[in-house]
Amino acid sequence: MPEALASGRPGRWAVVDPELQRARQRIHTATRVVVLTGAGVSAESGVPTFSGPEGLWRNFSPQELATQAAFDLDPKLVWEWYEWRRGLVAPLSPNPAHRAIAAWEPRVPEFLVATQNVDGLHAAAGSQRVIELHGSLWRTRCNSCRQVREERQVPLPQIPPRCPCGGPLRPDIVWIGEPLPEWAIQRAFQAARAAEVVLVVGTSGVVYPVAALPQLARSAGAFVIEVNPEETPLTAAAQVSLRGKAAELVPLLLESVAR
Ligand code: BV8
Ligand code: ZN
């Protein structure tokens, strides 16, 4: 089990912490990298996480809002929840963790951000090679003609929005019980199997199949680094697990490669 590290002031980290140094050495030389992120990487941008005391799942039931059945039953209710989130996230900006990950990318030949987040903040920070494994708040999908469109207007003129073909538009988001896009999960798992370093930031590691990615990478020989204020089910797959917040620790971790 990696030695979990108490969070502390950045200055203390940089000087004495051997685990951080070990992770930084691996990062410095890596040419094949996957960064797996969850809601925690966006927490310091102001995006609510799912778990945690004031998390989304505390106040809203995923079964009532993030499933096709819920949408079929009451598309307006589901859209009201997504419109609330779109309105919340629209004015928010990437934080230093998103920006450090984006600054690292050009220096690494094989680089992929595999995110579970639907907030679009990795792309907003400048990340180019991003797979949104669970979709995006900023796209709609038509249940009739299957057309996927970018939709940034907040608030929408009407909810539920209608497709020009007349069909009902849904958020282009992977709901619970729905399969992830095959190309996306294949690409993410292929990158994980080939990676030298996998950096896992801000995910509770409870939702599959994405939660299987760190262990798969570890078994294939990757050096896995976790950044999270808490221990998670993914901690056991990490050679180094740093206890702290993404906006503080990720820039520190990437200091030598994200100028
Ligand atoms: C699938 C989009 C198969 C929605 C999301 C029974 C019935 C049905 C399915 C299942 C079942 N049992 C298991 C399953 C599979 C299911 C699953 O895993 N369920 C779980 C809940 C048990 N998975 C699925 O349904 C997936 N599909 O399996 O399909 C299939 C195949 C063929 C045909 C049909 C079906 C689809 C899952 C996708 C669900 N969609 N998101 C939306 O956003 O509206 S899930 C959503 O929650 C996220 O995307 C993410 O994946 C997941 C967990 O969220 P996290 O990102 O980890 O965030 P969380 O709040 O939990 O944690 C935050 C972390 O950050 C914490 O650890 C915290 O400590 C840390 N943190 C906090 N602050 C900071 C920080 N870290 C750093 N810095 C900080 N400042
Ligand atoms: Zn349509």
mmCIF file of C-alpha atoms and ligand atoms in Angstrom:
data_model
loop_
_atom_site.group_PDB
_atom_site.id
_atom_site.type_symbol
_atom_site.label_atom_id
_atom_site.label_comp_id
_atom_site.label_asym_id
_atom_site.label_seq_id
_atom_site.Cartn_x
_atom_site.Cartn_y
_atom_site.Cartn_z
ATOM 1 C CA MET A 1 0.000 0.000 0.000
ATOM 2 C CA PRO A 2 1.576 3.345 -0.926
ATOM 3 C CA GLU A 3 2.362 5.573 1.988
ATOM 4 C CA ALA A 4 -0.438 8.150 2.062
ATOM 5 C CA LEU A 5 0.846 11.592 2.786
ATOM 6 C CA ALA A 6 -0.739 14.136 5.054
ATOM 7 C CA SER A 7 -1.581 17.309 3.159
ATOM 8 C CA GLY A 8 0.680 20.202 3.968
ATOM 9 C CA ARG A 9 2.001 23.480 2.665
ATOM 10 C CA PRO A 10 3.450 23.278 -0.904
ATOM 11 C CA GLY A 11 6.837 24.430 0.385
ATOM 12 C CA ARG A 12 7.061 21.452 2.701
ATOM 13 C CA TRP A 13 6.181 19.095 -0.141
ATOM 14 C CA ALA A 14 8.820 20.252 -2.545
ATOM 15 C CA VAL A 15 11.731 19.935 -0.083
ATOM 16 C CA VAL A 16 11.373 16.804 1.995
ATOM 17 C CA ASP A 17 8.722 14.586 0.553
ATOM 18 C CA PRO A 18 10.302 11.449 -0.993
ATOM 19 C CA GLU A 19 7.014 10.107 -2.358
ATOM 20 C CA LEU A 20 6.370 13.341 -4.227
ATOM 21 C CA GLN A 21 9.931 13.299 -5.517
ATOM 22 C CA ARG A 22 9.527 9.709 -6.684
ATOM 23 C CA ALA A 23 6.380 10.661 -8.585
ATOM 24 C CA ARG A 24 8.023 13.758 -10.058
ATOM 25 C CA GLN A 25 10.958 11.725 -11.358
ATOM 26 C CA ARG A 26 8.621 9.348 -13.174
ATOM 27 C CA ILE A 27 6.659 12.260 -14.595
ATOM 28 C CA HIS A 28 9.806 14.023 -15.765
ATOM 29 C CA THR A 29 10.848 11.213 -18.123
ATOM 30 C CA ALA A 30 7.449 9.824 -19.174
ATOM 31 C CA THR A 31 6.696 9.700 -22.923
ATOM 32 C CA ARG A 32 3.397 7.774 -22.702
ATOM 33 C CA VAL A 33 0.898 9.275 -20.219
ATOM 34 C CA VAL A 34 -2.757 8.938 -19.306
ATOM 35 C CA VAL A 35 -4.399 11.427 -16.947
ATOM 36 C CA LEU A 36 -7.655 10.040 -15.510
ATOM 37 C CA THR A 37 -9.815 12.667 -13.835
ATOM 38 C CA GLY A 38 -13.054 12.881 -11.906
ATOM 39 C CA ALA A 39 -15.101 15.622 -10.279
ATOM 40 C CA GLY A 40 -12.343 16.420 -7.762
ATOM 41 C CA VAL A 41 -10.128 18.010 -10.424
ATOM 42 C CA SER A 42 -12.872 20.606 -10.991
ATOM 43 C CA ALA A 43 -13.808 21.086 -7.324
ATOM 44 C CA GLU A 44 -11.576 24.149 -6.918
ATOM 45 C CA SER A 45 -13.144 25.684 -10.017
ATOM 46 C CA GLY A 46 -16.426 25.602 -8.103
ATOM 47 C CA VAL A 47 -18.015 22.593 -9.807
ATOM 48 C CA PRO A 48 -19.897 20.446 -7.261
ATOM 49 C CA THR A 49 -18.659 16.880 -6.929
ATOM 50 C CA PHE A 50 -21.018 13.919 -6.723
ATOM 51 C CA SER A 51 -19.989 12.457 -3.377
ATOM 52 C CA GLY A 52 -18.928 14.426 -0.323
ATOM 53 C CA PRO A 53 -21.098 16.304 2.189
ATOM 54 C CA GLU A 54 -22.585 18.807 -0.299
ATOM 55 C CA GLY A 55 -22.205 16.548 -3.345
ATOM 56 C CA LEU A 56 -24.735 16.293 -6.168
ATOM 57 C CA TRP A 57 -25.734 12.803 -5.175
ATOM 58 C CA ARG A 58 -26.517 14.019 -1.631
ATOM 59 C CA ASN A 59 -29.280 16.303 -2.854
ATOM 60 C CA PHE A 60 -30.397 14.552 -6.006
ATOM 61 C CA SER A 61 -31.022 10.872 -6.670
ATOM 62 C CA PRO A 62 -29.131 9.658 -9.716
ATOM 63 C CA GLN A 63 -31.883 7.121 -10.329
ATOM 64 C CA GLU A 64 -34.404 9.946 -10.620
ATOM 65 C CA LEU A 65 -32.290 12.203 -12.789
ATOM 66 C CA ALA A 66 -29.415 10.471 -14.577
ATOM 67 C CA THR A 67 -31.134 7.559 -16.315
ATOM 68 C CA GLN A 68 -33.022 7.123 -19.602
ATOM 69 C CA ALA A 69 -36.032 5.858 -17.634
ATOM 70 C CA ALA A 70 -36.117 9.072 -15.581
ATOM 71 C CA PHE A 71 -35.858 11.092 -18.789
ATOM 72 C CA ASP A 72 -38.654 9.167 -20.503
ATOM 73 C CA LEU A 73 -40.829 9.621 -17.419
ATOM 74 C CA ASP A 74 -40.211 13.349 -16.996
ATOM 75 C CA PRO A 75 -37.854 14.948 -19.564
ATOM 76 C CA LYS A 76 -38.608 18.411 -18.177
ATOM 77 C CA LEU A 77 -37.462 17.470 -14.650
ATOM 78 C CA VAL A 78 -34.241 15.914 -15.945
ATOM 79 C CA TRP A 79 -33.581 18.929 -18.168
ATOM 80 C CA GLU A 80 -34.235 21.296 -15.249
ATOM 81 C CA TRP A 81 -31.422 19.523 -13.334
ATOM 82 C CA TYR A 82 -29.039 19.711 -16.278
ATOM 83 C CA GLU A 83 -29.966 23.330 -16.990
ATOM 84 C CA TRP A 84 -29.224 24.122 -13.338
ATOM 85 C CA ARG A 85 -25.785 22.479 -13.711
ATOM 86 C CA ARG A 86 -25.115 24.174 -17.066
ATOM 87 C CA GLY A 87 -25.976 27.544 -15.535
ATOM 88 C CA LEU A 88 -23.706 26.803 -12.573
ATOM 89 C CA VAL A 89 -20.722 25.636 -14.644
ATOM 90 C CA ALA A 90 -20.953 28.092 -17.580
ATOM 91 C CA PRO A 91 -19.205 31.015 -15.775
ATOM 92 C CA LEU A 92 -16.548 28.822 -14.111
ATOM 93 C CA SER A 93 -12.914 28.630 -15.228
ATOM 94 C CA PRO A 94 -10.241 25.951 -15.258
ATOM 95 C CA ASN A 95 -8.098 25.885 -12.107
ATOM 96 C CA PRO A 96 -4.294 25.443 -11.795
ATOM 97 C CA ALA A 97 -4.693 21.653 -11.976
ATOM 98 C CA HIS A 98 -6.444 21.775 -15.375
ATOM 99 C CA ARG A 99 -3.862 24.282 -16.592
ATOM 100 C CA ALA A 100 -0.853 22.263 -15.444
ATOM 101 C CA ILE A 101 -2.231 19.140 -17.168
ATOM 102 C CA ALA A 102 -2.745 21.158 -20.365
ATOM 103 C CA ALA A 103 0.803 22.591 -20.158
ATOM 104 C CA TRP A 104 2.281 19.090 -19.713
ATOM 105 C CA GLU A 105 0.594 17.655 -22.833
ATOM 106 C CA PRO A 106 2.780 19.222 -25.600
ATOM 107 C CA ARG A 107 5.902 17.749 -24.005
ATOM 108 C CA VAL A 108 4.628 14.163 -24.101
ATOM 109 C CA PRO A 109 4.479 12.202 -27.403
ATOM 110 C CA GLU A 110 1.638 9.928 -26.291
ATOM 111 C CA PHE A 111 -0.707 11.825 -23.992
ATOM 112 C CA LEU A 112 -4.403 11.390 -23.169
ATOM 113 C CA VAL A 113 -6.764 13.000 -20.700
ATOM 114 C CA ALA A 114 -9.516 10.476 -19.965
ATOM 115 C CA THR A 115 -12.106 12.397 -17.979
ATOM 116 C CA GLN A 116 -15.361 11.371 -16.341
ATOM 117 C CA ASN A 117 -16.279 15.035 -16.074
ATOM 118 C CA VAL A 118 -18.893 16.627 -18.286
ATOM 119 C CA ASP A 119 -17.920 20.247 -17.496
ATOM 120 C CA GLY A 120 -15.572 20.858 -20.445
ATOM 121 C CA LEU A 121 -12.902 22.474 -18.237
ATOM 122 C CA HIS A 122 -9.966 20.395 -19.538
ATOM 123 C CA ALA A 123 -10.582 21.653 -23.091
ATOM 124 C CA ALA A 124 -11.144 25.169 -21.739
ATOM 125 C CA ALA A 125 -7.674 24.957 -20.123
ATOM 126 C CA GLY A 126 -6.145 24.068 -23.512
ATOM 127 C CA SER A 127 -5.948 20.270 -23.307
ATOM 128 C CA GLN A 128 -6.158 18.901 -26.872
ATOM 129 C CA ARG A 129 -6.217 15.136 -26.441
ATOM 130 C CA VAL A 130 -9.257 14.709 -24.182
ATOM 131 C CA ILE A 131 -11.800 11.897 -24.129
ATOM 132 C CA GLU A 132 -15.017 12.788 -22.294
ATOM 133 C CA LEU A 133 -15.890 9.242 -21.265
ATOM 134 C CA HIS A 134 -19.254 10.219 -19.797
ATOM 135 C CA GLY A 135 -20.221 12.886 -22.314
ATOM 136 C CA SER A 136 -20.652 16.636 -21.973
ATOM 137 C CA LEU A 137 -23.033 19.216 -20.507
ATOM 138 C CA TRP A 138 -22.378 21.250 -23.671
ATOM 139 C CA ARG A 139 -23.785 18.792 -26.186
ATOM 140 C CA THR A 140 -27.307 17.524 -26.923
ATOM 141 C CA ARG A 141 -28.288 14.288 -28.650
ATOM 142 C CA CYS A 142 -31.531 13.520 -30.477
ATOM 143 C CA ASN A 143 -33.233 10.265 -29.520
ATOM 144 C CA SER A 144 -34.853 10.093 -32.959
ATOM 145 C CA CYS A 145 -32.271 11.089 -35.566
ATOM 146 C CA ARG A 146 -29.260 10.525 -33.207
ATOM 147 C CA GLN A 147 -27.775 13.897 -34.252
ATOM 148 C CA VAL A 148 -25.276 15.242 -31.674
ATOM 149 C CA ARG A 149 -24.906 19.026 -31.473
ATOM 150 C CA GLU A 150 -22.816 21.496 -29.513
ATOM 151 C CA GLU A 151 -25.236 23.567 -27.365
ATOM 152 C CA ARG A 152 -23.731 26.338 -25.240
ATOM 153 C CA GLN A 153 -26.796 28.597 -24.917
ATOM 154 C CA VAL A 154 -27.701 29.098 -21.226
ATOM 155 C CA PRO A 155 -30.549 29.091 -20.454
ATOM 156 C CA LEU A 156 -32.022 27.107 -23.338
ATOM 157 C CA PRO A 157 -34.982 28.832 -25.041
ATOM 158 C CA GLN A 158 -37.226 25.916 -24.104
ATOM 159 C CA ILE A 159 -36.903 22.718 -22.058
ATOM 160 C CA PRO A 160 -37.064 19.985 -23.021
ATOM 161 C CA PRO A 161 -35.422 21.280 -26.244
ATOM 162 C CA ARG A 162 -36.643 19.854 -29.555
ATOM 163 C CA CYS A 163 -34.558 18.658 -32.468
ATOM 164 C CA PRO A 164 -35.292 20.200 -35.910
ATOM 165 C CA CYS A 165 -36.439 16.698 -36.837
ATOM 166 C CA GLY A 166 -39.078 17.027 -34.111
ATOM 167 C CA GLY A 167 -37.512 14.440 -31.819
ATOM 168 C CA PRO A 168 -36.762 15.075 -28.123
ATOM 169 C CA LEU A 169 -33.218 16.228 -27.379
ATOM 170 C CA ARG A 170 -31.410 14.772 -24.346
ATOM 171 C CA PRO A 171 -28.093 15.799 -22.812
ATOM 172 C CA ASP A 172 -25.245 13.997 -24.610
ATOM 173 C CA ILE A 173 -24.266 12.393 -21.325
ATOM 174 C CA VAL A 174 -23.766 8.713 -20.426
ATOM 175 C CA TRP A 175 -26.334 7.917 -17.780
ATOM 176 C CA ILE A 176 -26.202 5.102 -15.242
ATOM 177 C CA GLY A 177 -26.841 1.747 -16.864
ATOM 178 C CA GLU A 178 -25.922 3.088 -20.316
ATOM 179 C CA PRO A 179 -22.891 1.861 -22.239
ATOM 180 C CA LEU A 180 -20.007 4.271 -22.796
ATOM 181 C CA PRO A 181 -19.179 5.036 -26.458
ATOM 182 C CA GLU A 182 -17.254 1.930 -27.578
ATOM 183 C CA TRP A 183 -14.530 3.980 -29.322
ATOM 184 C CA ALA A 184 -13.980 6.024 -26.148
ATOM 185 C CA ILE A 185 -13.549 3.170 -23.733
ATOM 186 C CA GLN A 186 -11.399 1.207 -26.206
ATOM 187 C CA ARG A 187 -9.122 4.220 -26.753
ATOM 188 C CA ALA A 188 -8.830 4.904 -23.010
ATOM 189 C CA PHE A 189 -8.068 1.295 -22.120
ATOM 190 C CA GLN A 190 -5.586 0.903 -24.977
ATOM 191 C CA ALA A 191 -3.763 4.062 -23.781
ATOM 192 C CA ALA A 192 -3.795 2.772 -20.189
ATOM 193 C CA ARG A 193 -2.263 -0.547 -21.239
ATOM 194 C CA ALA A 194 0.552 1.282 -23.057
ATOM 195 C CA ALA A 195 1.144 4.039 -20.495
ATOM 196 C CA GLU A 196 4.354 4.516 -18.541
ATOM 197 C CA VAL A 197 2.619 6.889 -16.111
ATOM 198 C CA VAL A 198 -1.060 7.162 -15.153
ATOM 199 C CA LEU A 199 -2.026 10.200 -13.076
ATOM 200 C CA VAL A 200 -5.414 9.729 -11.341
ATOM 201 C CA VAL A 201 -6.870 13.001 -10.046
ATOM 202 C CA GLY A 202 -10.030 13.550 -8.009
ATOM 203 C CA THR A 203 -12.128 10.456 -8.544
ATOM 204 C CA SER A 204 -13.839 8.265 -5.964
ATOM 205 C CA GLY A 205 -13.243 5.267 -8.217
ATOM 206 C CA VAL A 206 -16.711 3.806 -7.736
ATOM 207 C CA VAL A 207 -18.140 3.918 -11.247
ATOM 208 C CA TYR A 208 -17.239 1.248 -13.780
ATOM 209 C CA PRO A 209 -15.905 0.575 -16.335
ATOM 210 C CA VAL A 210 -13.710 3.692 -15.870
ATOM 211 C CA ALA A 211 -12.722 2.726 -12.323
ATOM 212 C CA ALA A 212 -11.025 -0.391 -13.727
ATOM 213 C CA LEU A 213 -8.516 1.699 -15.667
ATOM 214 C CA PRO A 214 -5.831 2.347 -12.982
ATOM 215 C CA GLN A 215 -5.476 -1.305 -11.983
ATOM 216 C CA LEU A 216 -5.393 -2.339 -15.639
ATOM 217 C CA ALA A 217 -2.567 0.146 -16.231
ATOM 218 C CA ARG A 218 -0.713 -0.959 -13.092
ATOM 219 C CA SER A 219 -0.904 -4.612 -14.151
ATOM 220 C CA ALA A 220 0.488 -3.639 -17.552
ATOM 221 C CA GLY A 221 3.506 -1.982 -15.908
ATOM 222 C CA ALA A 222 2.470 1.669 -15.509
ATOM 223 C CA PHE A 223 3.557 3.856 -12.607
ATOM 224 C CA VAL A 224 0.243 5.010 -11.101
ATOM 225 C CA ILE A 225 0.029 8.251 -9.125
ATOM 226 C CA GLU A 226 -3.151 9.300 -7.283
ATOM 227 C CA VAL A 227 -4.005 12.825 -6.100
ATOM 228 C CA ASN A 228 -6.974 12.939 -3.726
ATOM 229 C CA PRO A 229 -7.618 14.392 -0.247
ATOM 230 C CA GLU A 230 -8.957 10.975 0.694
ATOM 231 C CA GLU A 231 -8.039 7.325 0.235
ATOM 232 C CA THR A 232 -10.165 5.644 -2.439
ATOM 233 C CA PRO A 233 -10.647 2.120 -3.846
ATOM 234 C CA LEU A 234 -8.039 3.174 -6.451
ATOM 235 C CA THR A 235 -5.355 3.927 -3.839
ATOM 236 C CA ALA A 236 -4.259 0.273 -3.768
ATOM 237 C CA ALA A 237 -3.453 0.451 -7.494
ATOM 238 C CA ALA A 238 -1.173 3.473 -7.011
ATOM 239 C CA GLN A 239 2.559 3.311 -6.326
ATOM 240 C CA VAL A 240 2.216 6.853 -4.929
ATOM 241 C CA SER A 241 -0.960 8.340 -3.452
ATOM 242 C CA LEU A 242 -0.710 12.031 -2.506
ATOM 243 C CA ARG A 243 -3.196 13.382 -0.008
ATOM 244 C CA GLY A 244 -4.185 16.865 -1.020
ATOM 245 C CA LYS A 245 -6.161 19.085 -3.342
ATOM 246 C CA ALA A 246 -5.673 18.981 -7.095
ATOM 247 C CA ALA A 247 -5.195 22.735 -7.607
ATOM 248 C CA GLU A 248 -2.329 22.646 -5.076
ATOM 249 C CA LEU A 249 -0.678 19.299 -5.746
ATOM 250 C CA VAL A 250 -0.977 18.817 -9.518
ATOM 251 C CA PRO A 251 0.992 22.001 -10.392
ATOM 252 C CA LEU A 252 3.611 20.947 -7.832
ATOM 253 C CA LEU A 253 3.789 17.429 -9.236
ATOM 254 C CA LEU A 254 4.131 18.733 -12.802
ATOM 255 C CA GLU A 255 6.435 21.658 -11.954
ATOM 256 C CA SER A 256 9.347 20.361 -14.046
ATOM 257 C CA VAL A 257 7.227 19.485 -17.118
ATOM 258 C CA ALA A 258 4.530 22.123 -17.213
ATOM 259 C CA ARG A 259 6.294 25.410 -17.751
HETATM 260 C C1 BV8 B 1 -22.185 0.754 -17.784
HETATM 261 C C2 BV8 B 1 -22.511 11.415 -16.047
HETATM 262 C C3 BV8 B 1 -22.807 -1.170 -18.928
HETATM 263 C C4 BV8 B 1 -23.780 11.838 -15.375
HETATM 264 C C5 BV8 B 1 -21.850 9.549 -14.720
HETATM 265 C C6 BV8 B 1 -26.346 -1.724 -11.456
HETATM 266 C C7 BV8 B 1 -27.201 -1.251 -12.441
HETATM 267 C C8 BV8 B 1 -26.741 -0.575 -13.569
HETATM 268 C C9 BV8 B 1 -25.381 -0.362 -13.738
HETATM 269 C C10 BV8 B 1 -24.537 -0.836 -12.725
HETATM 270 C C11 BV8 B 1 -24.988 -1.508 -11.606
HETATM 271 N N1 BV8 B 1 -23.922 -1.822 -10.826
HETATM 272 C C12 BV8 B 1 -22.788 -1.358 -11.415
HETATM 273 C C13 BV8 B 1 -23.158 -0.790 -12.575
HETATM 274 C C14 BV8 B 1 -22.267 -0.149 -13.522
HETATM 275 C C15 BV8 B 1 -22.405 1.341 -13.286
HETATM 276 C C16 BV8 B 1 -21.696 1.684 -12.010
HETATM 277 O O1 BV8 B 1 -20.469 1.614 -11.936
HETATM 278 N N2 BV8 B 1 -22.484 2.057 -11.006
HETATM 279 C C17 BV8 B 1 -21.914 2.424 -9.735
HETATM 280 C C18 BV8 B 1 -22.667 3.626 -9.199
HETATM 281 C C19 BV8 B 1 -21.985 1.225 -8.804
HETATM 282 N N3 BV8 B 1 -21.785 1.953 -14.431
HETATM 283 C C20 BV8 B 1 -22.578 2.364 -15.434
HETATM 284 O O2 BV8 B 1 -23.783 2.345 -15.419
HETATM 285 C C21 BV8 B 1 -21.813 2.833 -16.659
HETATM 286 N N4 BV8 B 1 -22.264 2.074 -17.781
HETATM 287 O O3 BV8 B 1 -21.687 0.092 -16.925
HETATM 288 O O4 BV8 B 1 -22.791 0.233 -18.885
HETATM 289 C C22 BV8 B 1 -23.593 -1.510 -20.117
HETATM 290 C C23 BV8 B 1 -22.954 -2.139 -21.191
HETATM 291 C C24 BV8 B 1 -23.698 -2.507 -22.283
HETATM 292 C C25 BV8 B 1 -25.078 -2.190 -22.346
HETATM 293 C C26 BV8 B 1 -25.688 -1.516 -21.276
HETATM 294 C C27 BV8 B 1 -24.958 -1.168 -20.151
HETATM 295 C C28 BV8 B 1 -22.105 4.285 -16.939
HETATM 296 C C29 BV8 B 1 -21.604 5.129 -15.798
HETATM 297 C C30 BV8 B 1 -21.684 6.584 -16.180
HETATM 298 C C31 BV8 B 1 -22.625 7.300 -15.248
HETATM 299 N N5 BV8 B 1 -22.502 8.737 -15.518
HETATM 300 N N6 BV8 B 1 -21.687 10.828 -15.037
HETATM 301 C C32 BV8 B 1 -23.717 13.281 -15.012
HETATM 302 O O5 BV8 B 1 -22.619 13.828 -14.788
HETATM 303 O O6 BV8 B 1 -24.803 13.859 -14.928
HETATM 304 S S1 BV8 B 1 -21.194 8.969 -13.290
HETATM 305 C C33 BV8 B 1 -20.448 10.208 -12.403
HETATM 306 O O7 BV8 B 1 -20.150 9.701 -11.111
HETATM 307 C C34 BV8 B 1 -19.070 10.628 -12.879
HETATM 308 O O8 BV8 B 1 -19.035 10.726 -14.270
HETATM 309 C C35 BV8 B 1 -18.129 9.602 -12.335
HETATM 310 O O9 BV8 B 1 -17.959 8.526 -13.228
HETATM 311 C C36 BV8 B 1 -18.867 9.066 -11.144
HETATM 312 C C37 BV8 B 1 -18.128 9.317 -9.849
HETATM 313 O O10 BV8 B 1 -17.814 10.612 -9.843
HETATM 314 P P1 BV8 B 1 -16.331 11.174 -9.559
HETATM 315 O O11 BV8 B 1 -15.936 11.901 -10.774
HETATM 316 O O12 BV8 B 1 -15.412 10.137 -9.039
HETATM 317 O O13 BV8 B 1 -16.735 12.192 -8.439
HETATM 318 P P2 BV8 B 1 -17.094 11.899 -6.920
HETATM 319 O O14 BV8 B 1 -17.827 13.080 -6.410
HETATM 320 O O15 BV8 B 1 -17.675 10.539 -6.743
HETATM 321 O O16 BV8 B 1 -15.653 11.855 -6.253
HETATM 322 C C38 BV8 B 1 -14.893 13.061 -6.209
HETATM 323 C C39 BV8 B 1 -13.523 12.666 -5.713
HETATM 324 O O17 BV8 B 1 -12.701 13.817 -5.709
HETATM 325 C C40 BV8 B 1 -13.547 12.141 -4.275
HETATM 326 O O18 BV8 B 1 -12.690 11.022 -4.195
HETATM 327 C C41 BV8 B 1 -12.986 13.317 -3.466
HETATM 328 O O19 BV8 B 1 -12.233 12.860 -2.349
HETATM 329 C C42 BV8 B 1 -12.088 13.974 -4.463
HETATM 330 N N7 BV8 B 1 -11.908 15.413 -4.269
HETATM 331 C C43 BV8 B 1 -12.758 16.306 -3.697
HETATM 332 N N8 BV8 B 1 -12.197 17.543 -3.742
HETATM 333 C C44 BV8 B 1 -10.992 17.406 -4.371
HETATM 334 C C45 BV8 B 1 -10.808 16.060 -4.716
HETATM 335 N N9 BV8 B 1 -9.716 15.603 -5.343
HETATM 336 C C46 BV8 B 1 -8.758 16.512 -5.644
HETATM 337 N N10 BV8 B 1 -8.855 17.829 -5.354
HETATM 338 C C47 BV8 B 1 -9.949 18.311 -4.719
HETATM 339 N N11 BV8 B 1 -10.041 19.618 -4.416
HETATM 340 ZN ZN ZN B 2 -33.528 14.679 -34.412
#
